[in-house]
């Protein structure tokens, strides 16, 4: 049976992931450019990562790789030469993909390029113009409304030129060529929960799995949102058929409760596995159906692919006030929430790795467990669930029911049923159904 080493040091894991988020936080990322390369280089120091560069103008499905964007500096200076908005203070001040600009203009003209949040006047909004040329600055609404009439010097020292789209792929070879896909987006600048939490969790998961014996092969994708998954899908038609299960990792560091968004298929094994783990997690959680909005699951679950890819998050995109603002920062995410999310992911993978059907070798009447040392001693802790797991397994192991089927029917956690299966296998009462596929 696959051992995913579920016994975790959650404190150490949480602080390690948090430190990685801290390290990546200052980088000005976008869907292309040096920011995403620097981020991928940092991931590559922890896990084996294959980097891909796809030239601007390349056709990918119905899209085209955009020009590459890079930025060195940006500011708005008043007549006195003081920077009233400064990219060096916060990279969210510049609208992502802003074309270069250097000119003077009065406040009335400048205001057409300024964005703020009147309802959250002290926060800087995250804005982009990836697919329509333009430029702009984001700023706190309270600062915007206090800008006096003046002639302002506006500078965005950026380049928008033919280059590449960059993404990273970490492949871990398991016994089977069949794959589990773990995908996260890496295109947001200094935003902690939406993006960096997912990068940290996916990296940590790859680190954890890389030394273990695995039944499935694993493919971790570190890609710019939307255009990255479209690019990967366009270039990997031959691999797509091997993807059995998948998860999009995002928003996994906030203190909200876990939320699972089902795959478009809604009852795929990944959907059953995640829902089972959440049901037995002992915490509040929510499961919702697929919708064609959100993150890259939109692309993986488009009808031409319809992959079994769901998304396990905490608070979903757009549903927390800090979302896409400067308040989605290092104070908003918590090491213990990152660690809790990691643990949920690992338990889901434990189900996928170990779910298979067995055959009761003594199906006529109950086998006598006591004689085989398999009847739990009276009064020992967990006696009844240990016994019930063994009895359910013996009863339903007719080759038709997998461990997850049995765990669900018995109302027991998967781990308990898996451990019971191991005990019965060791006791010679069960045999694996040869080639038992994941149901
Ligand atoms: Zn986002």
Coordinates of C-alpha atoms and ligand atoms in Angstrom, one line a residue:
X1 CA 0.0 0.0 0.0
X2 CA 1.2 3.5 -0.8
X3 CA 2.6 5.3 2.2
X4 CA 2.3 9.1 1.8
X5 CA 3.8 9.8 5.2
X6 CA 0.6 11.4 6.6
X7 CA 2.3 12.0 10.0
X8 CA 3.3 15.6 9.6
X9 CA 5.0 18.3 11.6
X10 CA 2.3 20.9 10.9
X11 CA 4.2 23.7 12.6
X12 CA 7.3 23.2 10.6
X13 CA 5.3 22.8 7.4
X14 CA 3.3 25.9 8.0
X15 CA 6.3 28.1 8.7
X16 CA 8.2 26.7 5.8
X17 CA 5.4 27.5 3.4
X18 CA 4.9 30.9 4.9
X19 CA 8.6 31.7 4.5
X20 CA 8.4 30.8 0.8
X21 CA 5.4 33.1 0.4
X22 CA 7.4 35.8 2.1
X23 CA 10.4 35.2 -0.2
X24 CA 8.2 35.5 -3.3
X25 CA 5.9 38.3 -2.2
X26 CA 8.0 41.3 -3.3
X27 CA 8.4 40.1 -6.9
X28 CA 6.4 41.9 -9.6
X29 CA 4.9 39.0 -11.5
X30 CA 2.7 39.1 -14.5
X31 CA 1.5 36.6 -17.1
X32 CA 4.9 36.9 -18.9
X33 CA 8.3 38.5 -18.1
X34 CA 11.1 38.4 -15.6
X35 CA 8.8 38.3 -12.5
X36 CA 7.4 34.9 -13.4
X37 CA 10.9 33.6 -14.4
X38 CA 12.4 34.7 -11.0
X39 CA 9.5 32.9 -9.3
X40 CA 10.0 29.7 -11.2
X41 CA 13.7 29.8 -10.5
X42 CA 12.9 29.9 -6.8
X43 CA 10.6 26.9 -7.1
X44 CA 13.3 25.1 -9.1
X45 CA 15.6 25.4 -6.1
X46 CA 13.2 23.1 -4.2
X47 CA 11.8 20.7 -6.8
X48 CA 12.9 19.4 -10.2
X49 CA 11.3 21.9 -12.6
X50 CA 11.2 21.9 -16.4
X51 CA 10.9 25.4 -17.8
X52 CA 9.1 26.1 -21.0
X53 CA 9.4 29.3 -23.1
X54 CA 6.7 29.8 -25.7
X55 CA 7.2 32.7 -28.2
X56 CA 4.8 35.6 -28.4
X57 CA 2.4 35.3 -31.3
X58 CA 2.2 31.5 -31.0
X59 CA -1.4 30.3 -31.6
X60 CA -2.7 28.3 -28.6
X61 CA -6.2 26.9 -29.0
X62 CA -8.4 30.0 -29.7
X63 CA -5.8 32.3 -28.2
X64 CA -2.4 33.8 -29.0
X65 CA 0.7 34.2 -26.7
X66 CA 0.8 37.9 -25.9
X67 CA 3.9 40.1 -26.1
X68 CA 6.2 39.9 -23.1
X69 CA 5.8 42.6 -20.4
X70 CA 8.6 43.8 -18.2
X71 CA 8.8 46.8 -15.9
X72 CA 11.6 48.6 -14.2
X73 CA 10.0 51.6 -12.6
X74 CA 6.9 53.8 -12.6
X75 CA 5.7 56.9 -10.8
X76 CA 3.5 60.0 -10.8
X77 CA 5.5 63.1 -9.8
X78 CA 4.0 66.4 -8.9
X79 CA 5.4 69.7 -10.1
X80 CA 7.7 69.8 -7.1
X81 CA 9.3 66.6 -8.3
X82 CA 7.9 64.4 -5.5
X83 CA 6.6 60.9 -6.3
X84 CA 3.0 60.9 -5.2
X85 CA 2.5 57.4 -6.5
X86 CA 5.5 55.1 -6.6
X87 CA 5.9 51.6 -8.0
X88 CA 8.9 51.1 -5.7
X89 CA 6.5 51.4 -2.7
X90 CA 4.1 48.8 -4.0
X91 CA 4.0 46.9 -7.3
X92 CA 0.1 47.0 -7.3
X93 CA 0.4 50.7 -8.0
X94 CA 0.9 49.9 -11.7
X95 CA -1.8 48.3 -13.8
X96 CA -0.3 45.1 -15.0
X97 CA 0.7 45.1 -18.6
X98 CA 0.7 48.9 -18.8
X99 CA 2.3 50.1 -22.0
X100 CA 5.3 52.5 -21.5
X101 CA 4.4 56.2 -21.0
X102 CA 6.4 59.3 -20.2
X103 CA 4.5 62.6 -20.4
X104 CA 3.1 65.5 -18.4
X105 CA -0.6 66.1 -17.9
X106 CA -3.1 67.9 -15.8
X107 CA -5.0 66.1 -13.1
X108 CA -8.2 65.9 -15.1
X109 CA -6.4 63.9 -17.8
X110 CA -4.5 61.8 -15.4
X111 CA -7.6 60.8 -13.5
X112 CA -8.8 58.8 -16.5
X113 CA -5.9 56.4 -15.8
X114 CA -6.3 56.2 -12.0
X115 CA -8.1 53.3 -10.3
X116 CA -9.2 53.1 -6.7
X117 CA -11.8 51.4 -4.5
X118 CA -14.2 54.0 -3.0
X119 CA -15.6 51.4 -0.6
X120 CA -12.1 50.4 0.6
X121 CA -10.4 53.8 0.5
X122 CA -7.2 52.7 2.2
X123 CA -6.4 49.7 -0.2
X124 CA -4.7 49.6 -3.5
X125 CA -6.7 47.5 -6.1
X126 CA -5.0 44.9 -8.3
X127 CA -5.8 45.8 -11.9
X128 CA -4.5 44.4 -15.2
X129 CA -4.9 45.1 -18.9
X130 CA -3.5 41.9 -20.3
X131 CA -5.4 41.7 -23.5
X132 CA -6.1 45.4 -24.3
X133 CA -3.4 48.0 -24.6
X134 CA -3.4 50.8 -22.1
X135 CA -1.8 52.1 -19.0
X136 CA -2.8 53.1 -15.6
X137 CA -2.1 53.4 -11.9
X138 CA -3.9 51.9 -8.9
X139 CA -4.0 53.8 -5.7
X140 CA -5.8 54.3 -2.4
X141 CA -9.0 56.1 -2.9
X142 CA -8.3 58.5 0.0
X143 CA -5.0 59.5 -1.7
X144 CA -6.6 59.9 -5.1
X145 CA -9.3 62.2 -3.8
X146 CA -6.7 64.4 -2.1
X147 CA -4.6 64.9 -5.2
X148 CA -4.5 68.7 -5.8
X149 CA -4.7 70.3 -9.3
X150 CA -1.2 70.3 -10.7
X151 CA 0.7 69.3 -13.7
X152 CA 1.9 65.8 -13.2
X153 CA 4.8 63.9 -14.7
X154 CA 3.8 60.4 -15.5
X155 CA 6.3 57.6 -16.1
X156 CA 5.9 53.9 -16.7
X157 CA 9.2 52.5 -17.6
X158 CA 8.0 49.2 -19.1
X159 CA 8.5 47.2 -22.2
X160 CA 5.8 45.3 -24.1
X161 CA 7.7 43.4 -26.8
X162 CA 7.9 40.1 -28.6
X163 CA 9.3 37.6 -26.1
X164 CA 8.0 34.5 -24.4
X165 CA 5.4 33.1 -22.1
X166 CA 7.2 31.1 -19.4
X167 CA 5.8 28.2 -17.4
X168 CA 7.2 25.4 -15.2
X169 CA 6.3 21.8 -15.0
X170 CA 7.4 19.4 -12.3
X171 CA 6.9 15.7 -13.2
X172 CA 7.2 12.9 -10.6
X173 CA 7.2 9.4 -12.1
X174 CA 5.1 6.9 -10.3
X175 CA 4.4 3.2 -11.0
X176 CA 1.6 4.1 -13.5
X177 CA 1.7 6.5 -16.4
X178 CA -1.7 7.7 -15.3
X179 CA -1.4 11.1 -13.8
X180 CA -2.6 13.4 -11.1
X181 CA -2.5 17.0 -12.2
X182 CA -1.8 19.8 -9.6
X183 CA -2.1 23.2 -11.1
X184 CA -1.5 26.7 -9.7
X185 CA -1.3 30.2 -11.2
X186 CA 1.9 32.2 -10.8
X187 CA 1.0 35.5 -12.5
X188 CA -0.1 37.8 -9.6
X189 CA 2.3 40.4 -8.2
X190 CA 2.4 41.1 -4.5
X191 CA -0.7 39.1 -3.5
X192 CA -0.4 36.5 -0.9
X193 CA -3.5 34.3 -0.7
X194 CA -4.6 34.5 -4.4
X195 CA -1.6 32.9 -6.0
X196 CA 1.4 32.7 -3.6
X197 CA -0.4 30.4 -1.1
X198 CA -1.1 28.0 -4.0
X199 CA 2.5 28.2 -5.3
X200 CA 3.8 27.4 -1.8
X201 CA 1.5 24.5 -1.2
X202 CA 2.0 23.0 -4.6
X203 CA 5.8 23.3 -4.2
X204 CA 5.7 21.8 -0.7
X205 CA 3.5 18.9 -2.0
X206 CA 6.0 18.1 -4.8
X207 CA 8.8 18.3 -2.3
X208 CA 7.0 15.9 0.0
X209 CA 6.1 13.4 -2.7
X210 CA 9.3 13.4 -4.6
X211 CA 11.1 10.9 -2.4
X212 CA 8.1 8.5 -1.9
X213 CA 7.0 5.5 -3.9
X214 CA 3.9 6.5 -5.8
X215 CA 1.2 4.7 -7.6
X216 CA 0.4 7.6 -9.9
X217 CA 2.6 9.9 -11.7
X218 CA 2.3 13.6 -10.7
X219 CA 2.4 16.7 -12.8
X220 CA 2.6 20.0 -11.1
X221 CA 2.0 23.0 -13.3
X222 CA 3.2 26.5 -12.4
X223 CA 1.6 28.7 -15.0
X224 CA 0.2 32.1 -15.7
X225 CA -3.6 32.1 -15.1
X226 CA -5.9 31.3 -18.1
X227 CA -3.3 31.8 -20.9
X228 CA -0.9 29.3 -19.1
X229 CA -3.4 26.5 -18.9
X230 CA -4.6 27.2 -22.4
X231 CA -1.0 27.0 -23.6
X232 CA -0.3 23.8 -21.7
X233 CA -3.5 22.1 -23.0
X234 CA -2.7 23.2 -26.6
X235 CA 0.8 21.7 -26.3
X236 CA -0.1 18.5 -24.5
X237 CA -2.9 16.7 -26.3
X238 CA -0.9 13.5 -25.9
X239 CA -0.6 13.8 -22.2
X240 CA -4.2 14.9 -21.5
X241 CA -5.6 11.3 -21.8
X242 CA -3.3 10.2 -19.0
X243 CA -4.8 12.7 -16.5
X244 CA -7.0 10.8 -14.2
X245 CA -7.5 13.3 -11.4
X246 CA -6.6 16.9 -10.8
X247 CA -6.8 19.9 -8.5
X248 CA -6.3 23.6 -9.0
X249 CA -4.6 25.0 -5.9
X250 CA -5.3 28.6 -4.9
X251 CA -6.5 30.6 -1.9
X252 CA -5.2 28.1 0.6
X253 CA -3.7 30.3 3.3
X254 CA -6.6 32.4 4.6
X255 CA -8.4 31.7 7.9
X256 CA -11.7 30.8 6.2
X257 CA -12.9 27.2 6.2
X258 CA -12.1 24.9 3.3
X259 CA -14.2 25.1 0.1
X260 CA -14.3 22.5 -2.6
X261 CA -15.4 23.3 -6.1
X262 CA -16.3 20.1 -7.9
X263 CA -15.1 19.2 -11.4
X264 CA -17.5 19.6 -14.3
X265 CA -18.2 15.9 -14.1
X266 CA -19.3 16.4 -10.4
X267 CA -19.0 12.8 -9.4
X268 CA -15.5 11.9 -10.5
X269 CA -13.3 10.0 -8.1
X270 CA -11.5 13.3 -7.3
X271 CA -14.8 14.8 -6.2
X272 CA -15.7 11.8 -4.1
X273 CA -12.2 11.7 -2.5
X274 CA -12.1 15.4 -1.6
X275 CA -15.7 15.4 -0.2
X276 CA -14.9 12.3 1.9
X277 CA -11.8 13.9 3.4
X278 CA -13.7 17.1 4.2
X279 CA -16.5 15.2 5.8
X280 CA -14.1 13.5 8.1
X281 CA -11.9 16.6 8.7
X282 CA -13.7 17.6 11.8
X283 CA -14.1 21.2 10.6
X284 CA -16.7 23.3 8.9
X285 CA -16.4 23.1 5.1
X286 CA -18.4 23.8 1.9
X287 CA -18.8 21.9 -1.3
X288 CA -20.1 23.6 -4.4
X289 CA -20.8 22.6 -7.9
X290 CA -18.7 23.5 -10.9
X291 CA -19.2 26.8 -12.6
X292 CA -17.3 28.1 -15.6
X293 CA -15.7 30.9 -13.7
X294 CA -12.8 31.0 -11.2
X295 CA -9.3 29.8 -12.0
X296 CA -7.8 27.3 -14.5
X297 CA -10.4 24.6 -13.8
X298 CA -12.4 26.6 -16.4
X299 CA -10.0 25.5 -19.0
X300 CA -9.3 21.9 -17.8
X301 CA -13.1 21.4 -17.6
X302 CA -14.0 23.0 -20.9
X303 CA -16.2 20.5 -22.8
X304 CA -13.4 19.6 -25.3
X305 CA -11.3 18.3 -22.4
X306 CA -13.7 17.7 -19.5
X307 CA -10.9 16.6 -17.2
X308 CA -11.7 15.5 -13.7
X309 CA -10.2 18.6 -12.1
X310 CA -11.7 20.3 -9.1
X311 CA -10.4 23.1 -6.9
X312 CA -9.8 22.8 -3.2
X313 CA -9.5 26.2 -1.6
X314 CA -10.3 28.0 1.5
X315 CA -12.3 31.2 0.8
X316 CA -12.9 31.4 -2.9
X317 CA -11.9 34.2 -5.2
X318 CA -14.0 37.3 -4.9
X319 CA -15.6 36.2 -1.6
X320 CA -13.2 37.9 0.9
X321 CA -12.9 41.7 1.1
X322 CA -9.1 41.5 0.8
X323 CA -9.4 39.7 -2.6
X324 CA -7.4 41.5 -5.4
X325 CA -6.2 44.3 -3.1
X326 CA -3.1 45.3 -1.2
X327 CA -4.8 43.7 1.9
X328 CA -4.3 40.2 0.5
X329 CA -0.8 40.4 2.0
X330 CA 1.4 38.5 4.5
X331 CA -0.8 39.5 7.4
X332 CA -3.9 38.0 5.8
X333 CA -2.5 34.4 5.4
X334 CA -1.6 32.2 8.4
X335 CA 1.0 29.4 8.6
X336 CA -1.5 27.2 10.4
X337 CA -4.0 27.6 7.6
X338 CA -1.4 26.8 4.9
X339 CA -0.5 23.7 7.0
X340 CA -4.1 22.6 7.4
X341 CA -4.7 23.0 3.6
X342 CA -1.6 21.0 2.9
X343 CA -2.8 18.2 5.2
X344 CA -6.2 18.1 3.4
X345 CA -4.4 17.8 0.0
X346 CA -2.2 15.0 1.3
X347 CA -5.1 13.1 2.6
X348 CA -6.9 13.4 -0.7
X349 CA -3.9 12.0 -2.4
X350 CA -3.7 9.2 0.1
X351 CA -7.3 8.2 -1.0
X352 CA -6.4 8.3 -4.7
X353 CA -3.1 6.4 -4.2
X354 CA -4.7 3.7 -2.1
X355 CA -8.2 3.3 -3.3
X356 CA -8.7 -0.2 -4.8
X357 CA -10.9 -3.2 -4.5
X358 CA -10.0 -6.4 -2.6
X359 CA -11.4 -9.9 -2.4
X360 CA -12.5 -11.6 0.9
X361 CA -10.7 -15.0 0.7
X362 CA -13.1 -16.4 3.3
X363 CA -16.5 -15.2 2.2
X364 CA -18.7 -17.9 3.7
X365 CA -19.6 -16.7 7.1
X366 CA -17.4 -14.4 9.1
X367 CA -13.9 -15.6 9.4
X368 CA -12.9 -16.1 13.0
X369 CA -10.9 -12.9 13.7
X370 CA -9.8 -13.8 17.3
X371 CA -7.9 -16.9 16.3
X372 CA -5.9 -14.7 13.9
X373 CA -5.2 -12.0 16.4
X374 CA -7.5 -9.6 14.4
X375 CA -10.2 -9.1 16.9
X376 CA -9.3 -5.8 18.7
X377 CA -8.7 -6.3 22.4
X378 CA -11.7 -5.2 24.5
X379 CA -11.3 -1.7 26.0
X380 CA -8.4 -0.6 23.8
X381 CA -8.8 2.8 22.3
X382 CA -10.7 2.9 19.0
X383 CA -11.8 -0.8 19.4
X384 CA -15.2 -0.3 17.9
X385 CA -14.1 1.6 14.8
X386 CA -11.2 -0.8 14.2
X387 CA -13.5 -3.7 14.5
X388 CA -16.2 -2.1 12.4
X389 CA -13.7 -1.2 9.6
X390 CA -12.6 -4.9 9.5
X391 CA -16.1 -6.2 9.5
X392 CA -17.2 -3.8 6.7
X393 CA -14.2 -4.7 4.7
X394 CA -14.8 -8.4 4.9
X395 CA -18.4 -7.9 4.1
X396 CA -18.0 -5.6 1.1
X397 CA -14.8 -7.0 -0.4
X398 CA -16.5 -8.9 -3.1
X399 CA -14.3 -7.3 -5.7
X400 CA -17.0 -4.8 -6.6
X401 CA -16.4 -2.2 -3.8
X402 CA -13.3 -0.1 -3.4
X403 CA -11.9 1.1 -0.1
X404 CA -13.5 4.5 -0.6
X405 CA -16.9 2.8 -1.4
X406 CA -16.6 0.9 1.9
X407 CA -15.4 3.9 3.9
X408 CA -18.4 5.9 2.7
X409 CA -20.9 3.0 3.3
X410 CA -19.5 2.4 6.8
X411 CA -19.3 6.1 7.6
X412 CA -15.6 5.7 8.6
X413 CA -12.6 7.7 7.6
X414 CA -10.6 6.3 4.6
X415 CA -7.5 6.0 6.7
X416 CA -9.3 3.6 9.2
X417 CA -10.5 1.4 6.3
X418 CA -7.1 1.5 4.6
X419 CA -5.4 0.4 7.9
X420 CA -8.0 -2.3 8.4
X421 CA -7.3 -3.6 4.8
X422 CA -3.6 -3.8 5.6
X423 CA -4.3 -5.8 8.8
X424 CA -6.6 -8.2 6.9
X425 CA -4.1 -8.5 4.1
X426 CA -1.3 -9.4 6.6
X427 CA -3.7 -11.9 8.2
X428 CA -4.3 -13.6 4.8
X429 CA -8.0 -12.8 4.7
X430 CA -7.9 -10.4 1.8
X431 CA -6.3 -10.4 -1.6
X432 CA -6.0 -7.5 -4.0
X433 CA -8.2 -7.8 -7.1
X434 CA -5.6 -8.0 -9.8
X435 CA -5.3 -4.8 -11.8
X436 CA -8.0 -3.3 -9.7
X437 CA -8.5 0.1 -11.3
X438 CA -9.6 3.2 -9.6
X439 CA -13.4 2.9 -9.7
Ligands
LIG1 ZN1 -6.6 36.6 -8.9

